[in-house]
Amino acid sequence: MPNDNNNIQLTSDLQQAVGFIKQAIQRSQARALRSVNNEVLSLYYGVGRYVSENSRHNMWGKGAIKSISEQLQKEIPGLTGFGESNIKNMRKFYEEWCDFVNRQPLAADSPVDENKLLAEIRQPLAGDLDWNDFLRVPFSHHIEILSKCKSTDERIFYIHQCATRAWSKYALRDFISQDLYKNRGNLPSNFTEAIADTQLAIRTLKSFKESYLLGFINAEDLYESAEERNEPLLNKRISDNIRDFILRFGQDFMFIQPNYRLVYGEEEKFIDLLFFNRQLNCLVAVELKDCRFQPAHLGQLAFYLSLLDKQTRMPHENPPIGLVLCREMDRTVVELAIKDYTKPMGVATFRLGEDAPEEYNRILPDTQGLNALIQEDE
């Protein structure tokens, strides 16, 4: 009798079992990699300290590090990672971070026994370094950051990005060369992961704000009470005042259509606002959510982007980008929810006219001022 095992269709229970085991394997692999990286960083930090203490004050002669490296290769055949330049990198790693280690070596300590040392460190004097992030970043990434970033805040920024975005060393190098730290903006998004072209990712980050003031719309025009929400009317108010909206949104945006219709099978879907950005050469789908951000908003937007990519995008255009424009958000929730999506998306908040802080009202033009700007643009 032929063996039909390969043709067996998994039942829902078996599919669930596969999913459970797969997640368990992935979690175990992640823990193993973190554990290995912790040990490597601890070892390299300890070696770096030992080399620093003995090489910086003429205790060793000239060429000592080269001689040590060559002898190590002889005594441990196949040893990698302990060439002359990398041992110097270990020294640099120690010297740049030693001020952040809240522990002095004890007399009984082996000079290179730094196991678990990095777990005993305090918060840095500047910035906000998460030491769990620090321990997740490979040594090669640390050296790239230390070599090309001078300020502690900048180094902390790239460490966090590497830890949370799983950048390769080459992606890290590209983002540093493009100065992502200074050009990053504040919009929570996945642009640096979902957009392969580094320069395009940075241009995209710079094209959006974290918050938009829709000063041409008053809540009293939309709601009878503060608890009410009226997204269709909000959409209409923006569409009726689209030139005012674009002044807030950015002059590279071209408005295509409100309630842009997409057909999937027998279903119709509608994107609240569809734009085209000339600088980014892509469609931009904006979903209005007159409420607090919910992770499900991203799933809906990602689906719309897939439909745009399949049905609307022209061959010469970049993949479409999505923006959830909501009343309020918890940034931590957004960053956690958005990191697993492959479609480029961001989340921003909006304020209506009377929600603006007083300092905004003092510096922003009134309706007459906006009309004057529009006429000048014509």
XYZ file of C-alpha atoms in Angstrom:
378
model
C 0.000 0.000 0.000
C 1.489 3.369 -0.940
C 2.486 5.722 1.837
C 0.205 8.757 1.738
C 1.687 10.475 4.786
C 2.902 13.352 2.670
C -0.638 13.973 1.464
C -2.280 14.089 4.869
C -4.079 17.372 5.498
C -3.434 18.694 8.997
C -6.494 19.093 11.145
C -7.054 22.350 13.012
C -5.770 20.697 16.209
C -2.575 19.611 14.475
C -2.150 23.048 12.912
C -2.469 24.543 16.385
C 0.120 22.068 17.674
C 2.530 23.025 14.877
C 2.059 26.693 15.706
C 2.686 26.076 19.416
C 5.828 24.023 18.816
C 7.111 26.517 16.245
C 6.740 29.389 18.721
C 8.469 27.350 21.432
C 11.392 26.614 19.094
C 11.701 30.253 18.061
C 11.620 31.443 21.681
C 14.264 28.887 22.619
C 16.466 29.897 19.698
C 16.131 33.563 20.635
C 17.080 32.809 24.264
C 20.062 30.756 23.133
C 21.292 33.554 20.864
C 20.878 36.118 23.649
C 22.745 33.880 26.060
C 25.606 33.390 23.607
C 25.776 37.124 22.908
C 25.858 37.895 26.634
C 28.807 35.576 27.085
C 30.636 37.000 24.083
C 30.160 40.588 25.237
C 31.236 39.683 28.769
C 34.341 37.926 27.470
C 35.278 40.757 25.109
C 34.666 43.368 27.800
C 36.934 41.476 30.223
C 39.676 40.974 27.654
C 39.376 44.630 26.694
C 39.794 45.711 30.306
C 42.852 43.523 30.778
C 44.467 44.758 27.562
C 43.650 48.384 28.393
C 45.137 48.222 31.869
C 48.358 46.661 30.594
C 48.858 48.473 27.303
C 47.969 52.085 28.059
C 50.699 52.754 30.614
C 53.719 51.242 28.822
C 53.526 48.015 30.818
C 53.778 46.113 27.549
C 56.218 46.852 24.797
C 55.424 47.996 21.275
C 53.689 45.339 19.162
C 52.505 43.427 22.226
C 48.909 43.057 21.043
C 50.059 41.662 17.694
C 52.325 39.165 19.437
C 49.544 38.082 21.792
C 47.171 37.570 18.854
C 49.675 35.490 16.898
C 50.461 33.305 19.917
C 46.767 32.730 20.592
C 46.331 31.497 17.013
C 49.136 28.993 17.560
C 47.873 27.711 20.891
C 44.189 27.533 19.877
C 44.084 26.410 16.214
C 41.023 27.686 14.359
C 40.414 30.486 16.868
C 38.495 33.383 15.320
C 37.733 36.858 16.576
C 41.087 37.450 18.279
C 43.086 39.088 15.545
C 45.126 42.163 16.413
C 42.496 44.646 15.229
C 39.671 42.907 17.054
C 41.596 42.780 20.327
C 42.060 46.531 19.962
C 38.314 46.771 19.384
C 37.776 44.906 22.660
C 39.956 47.482 24.381
C 37.906 50.256 22.822
C 34.671 48.525 23.859
C 35.851 48.440 27.461
C 37.218 51.971 27.533
C 34.091 53.538 26.037
C 31.676 51.794 28.388
C 33.678 51.255 31.599
C 32.319 54.453 33.169
C 28.848 52.924 33.013
C 29.776 49.747 34.881
C 28.870 49.963 38.555
C 31.469 47.544 39.816
C 35.197 47.591 40.480
C 37.118 44.309 40.028
C 37.938 42.516 43.271
C 41.474 41.447 44.057
C 40.478 37.797 43.848
C 38.928 38.203 40.400
C 40.634 36.755 37.396
C 41.624 39.720 35.206
C 39.481 38.423 32.331
C 36.681 36.758 34.291
C 33.786 39.064 33.464
C 30.976 36.523 33.449
C 27.684 38.271 34.251
C 29.504 41.581 34.712
C 27.285 43.459 32.310
C 24.241 42.492 34.349
C 25.616 44.583 37.228
C 25.620 48.000 35.650
C 23.735 51.169 36.379
C 21.891 53.601 34.197
C 24.149 55.899 32.188
C 24.767 59.474 33.176
C 23.217 60.681 29.907
C 20.452 59.303 27.749
C 18.223 56.383 28.556
C 20.061 53.156 27.783
C 18.140 49.928 28.192
C 20.740 47.356 29.162
C 18.615 44.541 27.806
C 18.990 46.276 24.443
C 22.722 46.597 25.034
C 23.158 42.868 25.610
C 21.164 41.936 22.501
C 23.414 43.853 20.090
C 26.296 41.895 18.516
C 29.859 43.020 19.180
C 30.447 43.998 15.540
C 27.482 46.374 15.753
C 28.801 47.869 18.988
C 32.138 48.602 17.349
C 30.453 50.154 14.321
C 28.479 52.435 16.648
C 31.449 53.335 18.840
C 33.622 54.114 15.827
C 31.160 56.389 14.045
C 28.987 57.921 16.793
C 30.537 60.259 19.322
C 27.732 61.272 21.678
C 26.254 58.875 24.215
C 22.703 59.751 23.200
C 23.424 58.921 19.564
C 25.028 55.613 20.527
C 22.058 54.727 22.708
C 19.700 55.504 19.828
C 21.460 53.120 17.430
C 21.808 50.406 20.079
C 18.060 50.532 20.664
C 17.337 50.426 16.924
C 19.652 47.444 16.391
C 18.129 45.585 19.328
C 14.506 46.169 18.378
C 14.764 46.224 14.569
C 17.271 43.379 14.074
C 19.397 45.424 11.687
C 22.317 43.785 9.932
C 25.689 45.465 10.313
C 25.384 46.786 6.767
C 21.935 48.275 7.408
C 23.318 49.909 10.559
C 26.225 51.321 8.565
C 23.859 52.764 5.958
C 21.597 54.404 8.537
C 24.572 55.933 10.347
C 25.986 57.274 7.089
C 22.584 58.826 6.314
C 22.489 60.268 9.851
C 19.204 58.670 10.832
C 19.728 59.909 14.408
C 19.288 63.532 13.383
C 16.732 62.881 10.650
C 14.542 60.326 12.387
C 11.585 62.508 13.402
C 9.226 61.359 16.132
C 6.604 59.423 14.194
C 6.308 55.834 15.475
C 6.637 53.684 12.361
C 8.317 50.659 10.801
C 9.762 52.615 7.855
C 13.390 51.682 8.545
C 12.533 47.975 8.408
C 9.832 47.902 5.741
C 11.611 50.153 3.209
C 14.770 48.538 1.857
C 16.299 51.705 0.391
C 17.993 53.529 3.282
C 17.734 56.987 1.754
C 14.078 56.477 0.868
C 13.368 55.277 4.415
C 14.888 58.449 5.849
C 13.007 60.678 3.384
C 9.822 58.895 4.414
C 10.519 59.500 8.099
C 11.053 63.192 7.387
C 7.808 63.437 5.402
C 5.510 62.796 8.361
C 4.951 64.397 11.745
C 4.007 62.767 15.014
C 1.015 65.064 15.431
C -1.093 67.255 13.137
C -3.131 70.266 14.147
C -6.337 70.457 12.124
C -7.019 74.019 13.155
C -9.612 74.530 10.439
C -11.970 72.036 12.140
C -13.699 72.661 15.465
C -15.098 69.878 17.592
C -18.359 71.757 17.938
C -18.833 71.291 14.179
C -18.593 67.514 14.581
C -20.010 66.514 17.929
C -22.976 67.386 20.028
C -21.040 66.107 23.043
C -17.368 65.491 23.765
C -17.939 61.728 23.989
C -19.258 61.427 20.441
C -17.153 60.506 17.452
C -18.089 61.103 13.817
C -15.380 59.802 11.476
C -17.392 60.207 8.232
C -18.064 63.863 9.026
C -14.420 64.371 10.017
C -13.426 62.887 6.666
C -15.821 65.263 4.875
C -14.508 68.297 6.777
C -10.947 67.420 5.745
C -11.976 66.802 2.130
C -13.846 70.128 2.023
C -10.753 71.880 3.369
C -8.145 69.748 1.644
C -5.856 72.638 0.779
C -5.719 73.657 4.417
C -5.007 70.021 5.294
C -2.151 69.791 2.802
C -0.611 72.955 4.259
C -0.391 71.029 7.534
C 0.479 67.713 5.914
C 3.207 68.840 3.498
C 3.440 70.402 0.032
C 4.802 67.235 -1.605
C 1.438 65.548 -1.068
C -1.072 65.515 -3.921
C -4.663 64.691 -2.974
C -6.229 61.945 -5.079
C -9.585 61.141 -3.549
C -11.565 60.737 -0.330
C -13.159 57.346 0.314
C -11.053 55.717 -2.390
C -12.824 52.540 -3.498
C -11.091 49.174 -3.602
C -12.763 45.935 -4.668
C -11.709 42.570 -3.296
C -13.760 39.622 -4.490
C -17.336 40.628 -3.820
C -16.403 43.112 -1.117
C -15.818 46.839 -1.317
C -13.279 48.644 0.842
C -12.785 52.394 1.141
C -9.607 54.244 2.093
C -10.485 57.420 3.992
C -7.963 59.676 2.215
C -5.624 58.751 -0.623
C -2.623 60.920 -1.550
C 0.405 60.705 -3.805
C 3.757 61.985 -2.558
C 5.977 63.330 -5.335
C 9.213 63.147 -3.385
C 8.633 59.564 -2.231
C 7.032 58.550 -5.560
C 4.333 56.514 -3.879
C 0.695 56.414 -2.877
C -0.092 57.335 0.729
C -3.212 55.900 2.349
C -4.514 57.763 5.403
C -6.998 56.077 7.726
C -8.843 58.401 10.110
C -9.620 57.009 13.550
C -11.447 59.437 15.784
C -10.508 57.407 18.854
C -7.497 56.044 20.708
C -5.144 53.879 18.622
C -5.883 50.156 18.567
C -3.514 47.499 17.121
C -6.335 46.285 14.841
C -6.106 49.581 12.955
C -2.772 48.446 11.510
C -4.193 45.163 10.249
C -6.911 47.020 8.369
C -4.428 49.493 6.894
C -1.978 46.752 5.886
C -4.780 45.041 3.967
C -5.587 48.271 2.152
C -1.920 48.701 1.229
C -1.875 45.188 -0.233
C -4.885 46.028 -2.386
C -3.326 49.326 -3.495
C -0.126 47.529 -4.370
C -2.005 44.990 -6.466
C -4.687 47.145 -8.070
C -3.583 50.776 -8.167
C 0.193 51.190 -7.971
C 1.939 51.934 -11.257
C 5.070 49.924 -12.195
C 7.410 52.908 -11.789
C 6.099 53.804 -8.316
C 7.447 52.742 -4.948
C 5.206 50.558 -2.748
C 2.409 52.497 -1.023
C 2.746 53.830 2.519
C 0.048 53.936 5.170
C -0.692 56.351 8.007
C -3.166 55.866 10.828
C -4.301 59.322 11.941
C -5.968 58.911 15.317
C -7.162 61.027 18.216
C -4.556 59.692 20.697
C -2.085 56.856 21.109
C 0.188 55.076 23.542
C 3.553 55.142 21.796
C 4.727 51.948 23.486
C 1.658 50.072 22.233
C 2.175 51.416 18.698
C 5.847 50.425 18.577
C 5.064 46.923 19.813
C 2.160 46.450 17.394
C 3.839 47.836 14.272
C 7.186 46.055 14.360
C 5.915 42.750 12.934
C 4.278 44.272 9.844
C 6.120 44.255 6.522
C 4.042 47.021 4.921
C 5.467 50.517 5.618
C 3.142 52.218 8.093
C 3.172 54.922 10.738
C 0.801 56.269 13.374
C 0.191 59.957 14.075
C -2.301 61.886 16.162
C -4.437 64.895 15.300
C -5.855 67.825 17.219
C -8.808 69.946 16.275
C -8.846 73.719 16.453
C -9.910 74.236 20.036
C -7.642 71.383 21.218
C -4.505 73.329 20.306
C -2.281 74.623 23.113
C -2.312 78.397 23.445
C 1.212 78.724 22.057
C 0.032 77.021 18.839
C -2.835 79.439 18.503
C -0.449 82.373 18.814
C 1.900 81.261 16.030
C -0.426 79.544 13.529
C -2.239 81.665 10.934
C -5.970 82.133 11.172
C -8.353 81.369 8.303
C -7.543 84.660 6.556
C -3.847 83.928 6.917
C -4.265 80.476 5.413
C -6.211 81.909 2.481
C -3.411 84.411 1.910
C -0.863 81.580 1.858
C -2.977 79.670 -0.639
C -3.256 82.716 -2.923
C 0.498 83.231 -2.723
C 0.998 79.614 -3.730
C -1.191 80.201 -6.768
